[in-house]
Coordinates of C-alpha atoms in Angstrom, one line a residue:
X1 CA 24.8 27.7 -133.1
X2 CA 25.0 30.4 -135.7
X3 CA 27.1 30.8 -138.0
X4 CA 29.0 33.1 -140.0
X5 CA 31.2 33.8 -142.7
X6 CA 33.9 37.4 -142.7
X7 CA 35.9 38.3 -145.4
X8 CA 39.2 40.1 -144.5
X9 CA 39.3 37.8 -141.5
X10 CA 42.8 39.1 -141.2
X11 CA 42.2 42.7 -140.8
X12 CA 41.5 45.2 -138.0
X13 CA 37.7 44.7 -138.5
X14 CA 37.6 41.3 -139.3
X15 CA 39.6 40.1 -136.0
X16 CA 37.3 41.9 -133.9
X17 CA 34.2 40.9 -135.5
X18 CA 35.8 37.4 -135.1
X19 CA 36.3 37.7 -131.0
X20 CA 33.1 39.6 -130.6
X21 CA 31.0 36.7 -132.8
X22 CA 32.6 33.7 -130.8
X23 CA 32.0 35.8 -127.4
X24 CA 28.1 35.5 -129.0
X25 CA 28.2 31.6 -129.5
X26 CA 28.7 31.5 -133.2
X27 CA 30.7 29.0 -135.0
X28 CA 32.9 31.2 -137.3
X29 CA 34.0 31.1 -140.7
X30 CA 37.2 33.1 -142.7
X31 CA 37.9 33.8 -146.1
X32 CA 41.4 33.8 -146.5
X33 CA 42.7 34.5 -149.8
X34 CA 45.8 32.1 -150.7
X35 CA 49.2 33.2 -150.4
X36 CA 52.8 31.4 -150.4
X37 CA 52.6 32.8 -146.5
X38 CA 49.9 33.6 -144.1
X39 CA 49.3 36.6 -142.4
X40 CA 47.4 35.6 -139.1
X41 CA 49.2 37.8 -136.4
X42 CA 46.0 39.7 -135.8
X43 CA 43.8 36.0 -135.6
X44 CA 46.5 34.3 -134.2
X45 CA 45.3 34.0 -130.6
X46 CA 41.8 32.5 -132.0
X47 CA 43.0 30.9 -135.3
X48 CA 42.2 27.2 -133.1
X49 CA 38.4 28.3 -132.7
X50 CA 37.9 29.5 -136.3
X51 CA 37.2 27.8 -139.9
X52 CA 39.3 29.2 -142.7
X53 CA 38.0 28.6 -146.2
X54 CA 40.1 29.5 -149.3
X55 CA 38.4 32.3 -151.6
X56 CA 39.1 35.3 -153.3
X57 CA 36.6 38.5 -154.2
X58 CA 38.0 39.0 -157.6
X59 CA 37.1 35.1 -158.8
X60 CA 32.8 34.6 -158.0
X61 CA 33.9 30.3 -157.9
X62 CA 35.8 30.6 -155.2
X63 CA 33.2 32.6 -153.5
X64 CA 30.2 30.2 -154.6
X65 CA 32.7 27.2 -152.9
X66 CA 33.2 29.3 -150.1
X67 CA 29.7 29.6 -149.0
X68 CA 28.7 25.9 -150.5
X69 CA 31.2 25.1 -147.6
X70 CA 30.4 27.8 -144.5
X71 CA 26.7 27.7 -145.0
X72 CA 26.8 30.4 -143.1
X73 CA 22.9 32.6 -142.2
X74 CA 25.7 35.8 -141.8
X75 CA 28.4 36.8 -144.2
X76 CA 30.3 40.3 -143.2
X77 CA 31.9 41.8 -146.3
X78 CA 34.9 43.1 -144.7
X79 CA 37.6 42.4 -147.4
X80 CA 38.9 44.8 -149.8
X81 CA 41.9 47.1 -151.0
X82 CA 41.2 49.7 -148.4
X83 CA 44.2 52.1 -147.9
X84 CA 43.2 55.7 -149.6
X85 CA 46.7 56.8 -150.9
X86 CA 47.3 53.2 -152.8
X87 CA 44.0 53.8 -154.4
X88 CA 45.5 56.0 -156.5
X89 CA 48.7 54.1 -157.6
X90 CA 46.2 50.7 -158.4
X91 CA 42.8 52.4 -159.4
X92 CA 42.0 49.7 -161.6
X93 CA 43.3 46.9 -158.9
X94 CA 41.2 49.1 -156.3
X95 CA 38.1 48.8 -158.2
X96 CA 38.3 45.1 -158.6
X97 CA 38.4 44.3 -155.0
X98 CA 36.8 47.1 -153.6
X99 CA 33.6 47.2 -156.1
X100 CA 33.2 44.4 -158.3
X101 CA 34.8 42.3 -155.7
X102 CA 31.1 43.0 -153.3
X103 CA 28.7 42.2 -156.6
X104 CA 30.5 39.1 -157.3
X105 CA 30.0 38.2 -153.3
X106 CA 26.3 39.1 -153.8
X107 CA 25.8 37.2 -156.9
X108 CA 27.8 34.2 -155.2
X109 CA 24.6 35.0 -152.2
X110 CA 22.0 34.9 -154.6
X111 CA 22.8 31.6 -156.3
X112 CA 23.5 29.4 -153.2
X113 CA 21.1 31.2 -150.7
X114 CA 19.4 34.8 -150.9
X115 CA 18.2 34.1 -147.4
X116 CA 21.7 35.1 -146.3
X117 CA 21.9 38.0 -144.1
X118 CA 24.5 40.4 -145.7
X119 CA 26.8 43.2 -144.3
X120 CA 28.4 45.4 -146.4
X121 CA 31.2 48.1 -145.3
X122 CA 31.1 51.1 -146.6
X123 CA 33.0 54.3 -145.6
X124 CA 32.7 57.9 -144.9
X125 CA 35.4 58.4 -147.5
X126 CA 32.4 58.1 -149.8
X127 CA 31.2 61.4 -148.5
X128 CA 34.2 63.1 -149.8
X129 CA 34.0 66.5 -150.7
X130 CA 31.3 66.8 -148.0
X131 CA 27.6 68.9 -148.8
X132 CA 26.9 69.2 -145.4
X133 CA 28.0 68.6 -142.1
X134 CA 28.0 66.1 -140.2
X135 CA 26.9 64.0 -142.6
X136 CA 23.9 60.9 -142.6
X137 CA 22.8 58.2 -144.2
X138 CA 20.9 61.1 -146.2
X139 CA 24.1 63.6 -147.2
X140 CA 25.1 63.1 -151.1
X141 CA 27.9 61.9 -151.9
X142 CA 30.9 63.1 -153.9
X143 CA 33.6 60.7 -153.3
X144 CA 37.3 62.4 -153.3
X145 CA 39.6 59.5 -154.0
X146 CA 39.5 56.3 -156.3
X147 CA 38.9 54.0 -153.2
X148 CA 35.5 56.4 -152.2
X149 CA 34.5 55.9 -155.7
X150 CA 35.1 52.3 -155.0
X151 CA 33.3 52.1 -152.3
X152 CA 30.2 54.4 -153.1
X153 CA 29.6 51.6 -156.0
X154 CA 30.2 48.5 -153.4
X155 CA 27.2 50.6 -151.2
X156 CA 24.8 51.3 -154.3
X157 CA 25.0 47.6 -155.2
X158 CA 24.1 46.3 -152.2
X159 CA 21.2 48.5 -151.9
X160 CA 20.1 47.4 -155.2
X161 CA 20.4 43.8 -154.7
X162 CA 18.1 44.4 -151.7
X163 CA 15.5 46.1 -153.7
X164 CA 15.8 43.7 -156.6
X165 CA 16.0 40.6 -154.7
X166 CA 14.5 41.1 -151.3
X167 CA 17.9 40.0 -149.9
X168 CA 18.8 41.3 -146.6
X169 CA 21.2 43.6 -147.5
X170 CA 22.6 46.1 -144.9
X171 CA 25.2 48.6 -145.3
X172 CA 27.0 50.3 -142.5
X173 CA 28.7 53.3 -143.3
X174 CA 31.8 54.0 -140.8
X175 CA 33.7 56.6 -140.0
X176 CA 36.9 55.9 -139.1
X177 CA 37.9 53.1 -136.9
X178 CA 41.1 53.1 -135.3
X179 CA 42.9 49.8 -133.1
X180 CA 46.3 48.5 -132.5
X181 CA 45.7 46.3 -135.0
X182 CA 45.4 49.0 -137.3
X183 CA 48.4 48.9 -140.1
X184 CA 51.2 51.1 -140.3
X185 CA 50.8 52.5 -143.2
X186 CA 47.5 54.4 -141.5
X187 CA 48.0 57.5 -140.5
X188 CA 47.0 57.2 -136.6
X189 CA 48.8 54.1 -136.7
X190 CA 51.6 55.6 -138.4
X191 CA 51.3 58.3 -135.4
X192 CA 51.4 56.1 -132.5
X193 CA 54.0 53.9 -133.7
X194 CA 56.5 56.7 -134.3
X195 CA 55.9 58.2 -131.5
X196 CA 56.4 55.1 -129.3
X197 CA 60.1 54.4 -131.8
X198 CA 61.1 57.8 -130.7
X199 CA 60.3 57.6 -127.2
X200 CA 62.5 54.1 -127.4
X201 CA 65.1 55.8 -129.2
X202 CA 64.9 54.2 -132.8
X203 CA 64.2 57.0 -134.2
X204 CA 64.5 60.8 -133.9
X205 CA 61.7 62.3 -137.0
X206 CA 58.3 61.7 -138.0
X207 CA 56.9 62.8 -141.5
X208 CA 54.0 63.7 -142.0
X209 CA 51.9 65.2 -144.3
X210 CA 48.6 66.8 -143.9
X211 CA 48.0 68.0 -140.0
X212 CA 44.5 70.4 -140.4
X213 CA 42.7 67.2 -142.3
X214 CA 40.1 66.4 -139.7
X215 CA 38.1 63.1 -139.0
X216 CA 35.6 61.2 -136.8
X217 CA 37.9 58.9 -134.9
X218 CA 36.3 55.8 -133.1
X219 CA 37.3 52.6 -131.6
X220 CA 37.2 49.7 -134.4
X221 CA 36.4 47.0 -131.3
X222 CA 33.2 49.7 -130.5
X223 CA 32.2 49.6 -134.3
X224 CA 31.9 45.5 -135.4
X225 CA 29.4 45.8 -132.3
X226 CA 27.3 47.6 -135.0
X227 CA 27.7 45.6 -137.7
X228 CA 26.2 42.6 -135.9
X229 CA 23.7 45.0 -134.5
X230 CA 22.8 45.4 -138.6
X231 CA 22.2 42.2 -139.1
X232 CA 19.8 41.1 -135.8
X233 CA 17.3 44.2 -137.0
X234 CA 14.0 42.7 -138.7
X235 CA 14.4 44.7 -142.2
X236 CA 17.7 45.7 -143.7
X237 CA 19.3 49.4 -143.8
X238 CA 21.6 51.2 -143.7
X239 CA 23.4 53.3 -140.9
X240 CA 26.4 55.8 -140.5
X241 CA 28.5 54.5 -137.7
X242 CA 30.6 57.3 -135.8
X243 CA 31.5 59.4 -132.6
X244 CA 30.0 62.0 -134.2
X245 CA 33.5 64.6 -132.4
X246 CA 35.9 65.4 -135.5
X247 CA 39.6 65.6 -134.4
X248 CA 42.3 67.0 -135.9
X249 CA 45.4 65.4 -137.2
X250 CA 47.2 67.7 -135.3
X251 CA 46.0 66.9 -132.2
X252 CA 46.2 63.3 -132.7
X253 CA 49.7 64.4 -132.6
X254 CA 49.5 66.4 -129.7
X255 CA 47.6 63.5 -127.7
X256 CA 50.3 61.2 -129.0
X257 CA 53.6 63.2 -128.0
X258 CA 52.0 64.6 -124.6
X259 CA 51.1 60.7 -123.6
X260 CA 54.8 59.9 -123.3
X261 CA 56.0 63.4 -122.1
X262 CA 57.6 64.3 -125.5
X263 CA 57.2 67.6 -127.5
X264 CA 56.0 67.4 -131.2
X265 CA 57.6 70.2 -132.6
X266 CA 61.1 68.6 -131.9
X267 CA 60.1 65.5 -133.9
X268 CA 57.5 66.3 -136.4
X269 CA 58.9 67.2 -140.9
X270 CA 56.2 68.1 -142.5
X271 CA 56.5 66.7 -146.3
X272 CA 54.3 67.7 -149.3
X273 CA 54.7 64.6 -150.7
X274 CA 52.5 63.0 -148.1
X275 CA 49.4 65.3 -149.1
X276 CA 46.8 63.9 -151.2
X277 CA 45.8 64.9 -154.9
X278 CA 42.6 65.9 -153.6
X279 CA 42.1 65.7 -149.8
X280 CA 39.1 65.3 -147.8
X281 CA 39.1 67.8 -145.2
X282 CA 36.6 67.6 -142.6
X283 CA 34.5 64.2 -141.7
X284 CA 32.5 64.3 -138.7
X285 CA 29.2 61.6 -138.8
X286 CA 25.7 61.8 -137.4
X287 CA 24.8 58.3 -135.8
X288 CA 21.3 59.0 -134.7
X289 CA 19.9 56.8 -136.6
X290 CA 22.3 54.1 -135.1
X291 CA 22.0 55.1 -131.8
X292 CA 18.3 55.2 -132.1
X293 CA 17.2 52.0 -133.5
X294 CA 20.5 49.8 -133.0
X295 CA 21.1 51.1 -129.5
X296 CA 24.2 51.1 -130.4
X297 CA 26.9 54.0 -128.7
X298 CA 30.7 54.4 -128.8
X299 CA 32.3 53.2 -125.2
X300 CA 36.0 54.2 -126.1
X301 CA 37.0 57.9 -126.0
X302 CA 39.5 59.4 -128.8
X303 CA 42.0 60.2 -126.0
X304 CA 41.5 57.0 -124.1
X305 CA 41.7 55.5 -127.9
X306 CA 45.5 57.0 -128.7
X307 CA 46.4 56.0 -125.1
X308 CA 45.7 52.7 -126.2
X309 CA 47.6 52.0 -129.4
X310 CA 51.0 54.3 -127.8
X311 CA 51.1 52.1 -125.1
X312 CA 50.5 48.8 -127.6
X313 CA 53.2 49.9 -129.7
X314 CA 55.7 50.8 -127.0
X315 CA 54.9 47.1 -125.3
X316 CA 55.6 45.5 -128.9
X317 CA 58.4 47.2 -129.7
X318 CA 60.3 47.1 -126.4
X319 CA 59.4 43.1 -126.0

């Protein structure tokens, strides 16, 4: 049985990864960071088939415990402070988890077992201020926020522990992912669930802030499929991970609204204070290189995808 190790566990990603890894036959393995109480809605239905180990990215011990204790052939580096707009409020906190956090899981890797296949997630917000479009594994980066900045040093690390160590070290870069386990304080999250409160009647107005910023929406169940693809390939890489079809934040409204026969412009405020210091525009990804050597493809549509987490909000809220 193989066996792996996910940080952020409790996340979006990490829940999926978890279902799709015990689907595979692995025996699976969560770092949970300790807290006075646990936050396991999104693992809840599979918290009797997994392992939970305590650890923490911001102290290397706990990680070096962690692993002594998984001895897992896979870790997934899921874990990390990963919501743009509080990058900017906790830069330095950011940083911590989102950067150092992955070198002091790599060092952790390379004292107790460099043979350890290693996934690292990094993120199209690294592309930023984009140089061309779409954009590849290829397309420079010039990171817009202090969670891309983050991020692009969480990527450059793990490349160079893989060519200073020989470690198997991939890196998938992903566009975003999108669930109904996202959280609420994401903005197609923040979408469906208002949408779904004012079809209910709990609310009247949604706020928003930005509606031409445009991004490569996917299906996060569609994307940990990838990841594990990563790690099954004979010599590490890295791959951009996306629909490659931008959409805009407007008509993720529009989709939203029109699923549950309501008409934005009676519901929508626009506020300024919602709009980024420096906003990131346009995303859209080129996954050929995925598509070609993974085999990988997106199954979930962006219009089947918003169908999806309207109607899970509206069965939540109305049970």
């Amino acid at each position: 049985m193989p066996r792996a190790l996910i940080t952020g566990i409790t996340g979006q990603d990490g829940s999926y990864l978890a279902e799709f890894l015990l689907d595979k036959g692995y025996d699976v393995w969560g770092l949970a960071r300790r807290a006075s109480t646990d936050s396991h809605e999104r693992i809840d239905h599979i918290l009797d088939r997994l392992n939970l180990v305590q650890g923490d990215l911001l102290d290397q011990p706990s990680l070096t415990a962690a692993l002594e204790q998984a001895q897992p052939e896979e870790v997934y580096n899921l874990a990390a402070q990963s919501f743009v707009p509080t990058s900017w409020s906790q830069p330095v906190l950011t940083a911590e988890f989102t950067a150092v956090g992955v070198t002091r899981l790599l060092e952790a890797i390379r004292q107790v077992n460099p043979t350890i296949r290693f996934y690292q997630a990094s993120s199209s917000e690294m592309f930023g201020k984009v140089r061309e479009t779409p954009q590849s594994e290829l397309t420079p980066l010039h990171p817009r926020s202090p969670y891309g900045v983050a991020k692009c040093y969480g990527h450059y690390i793990t490349v160079n522990y893989r060519e200073s160590y020989e470690m198997f070290c991939s890196s998938g870069i992903l566009f975003n992912h999108e669930s109904p386990r996202r959280g609420l304080e994401f903005v197609t999250r923040k979408v469906t669930n208002g949408v779904a409160r004012i079809k209910l009647g709990l609310q009247d107005r949604l706020s928003l802030g930005n509606l031409d910023a445009q991004r490569d929406w996917g299906f996060a169940g569609d994307y940990v499929h990838a990841m594990w693809l990563m790690l099954q390939q004979p010599e590490p890489d890295d791959f951009v991970v996306a629909t490659g079809e931008t959409h805009s934040v407007r008509r993720l409204v529009e989709l939203a609204f029109a699923h549950v026969g309501l008409d934005p412009d009676e519901h929508i405020t626009i506020d300024p204070g919602l709009v980024r210091p420096a906003e990131v525009d346009v995303l859209v990804g080129d996954a050929t290189k995925a598509r070609t050597i993974l085999g990988w493809e997106p199954r979930v549509g962006f219009q089947e995808l918003v169908a999806m987490m309207v109607d899970a909000d509206l069965a939540r809220l109305a049970s």
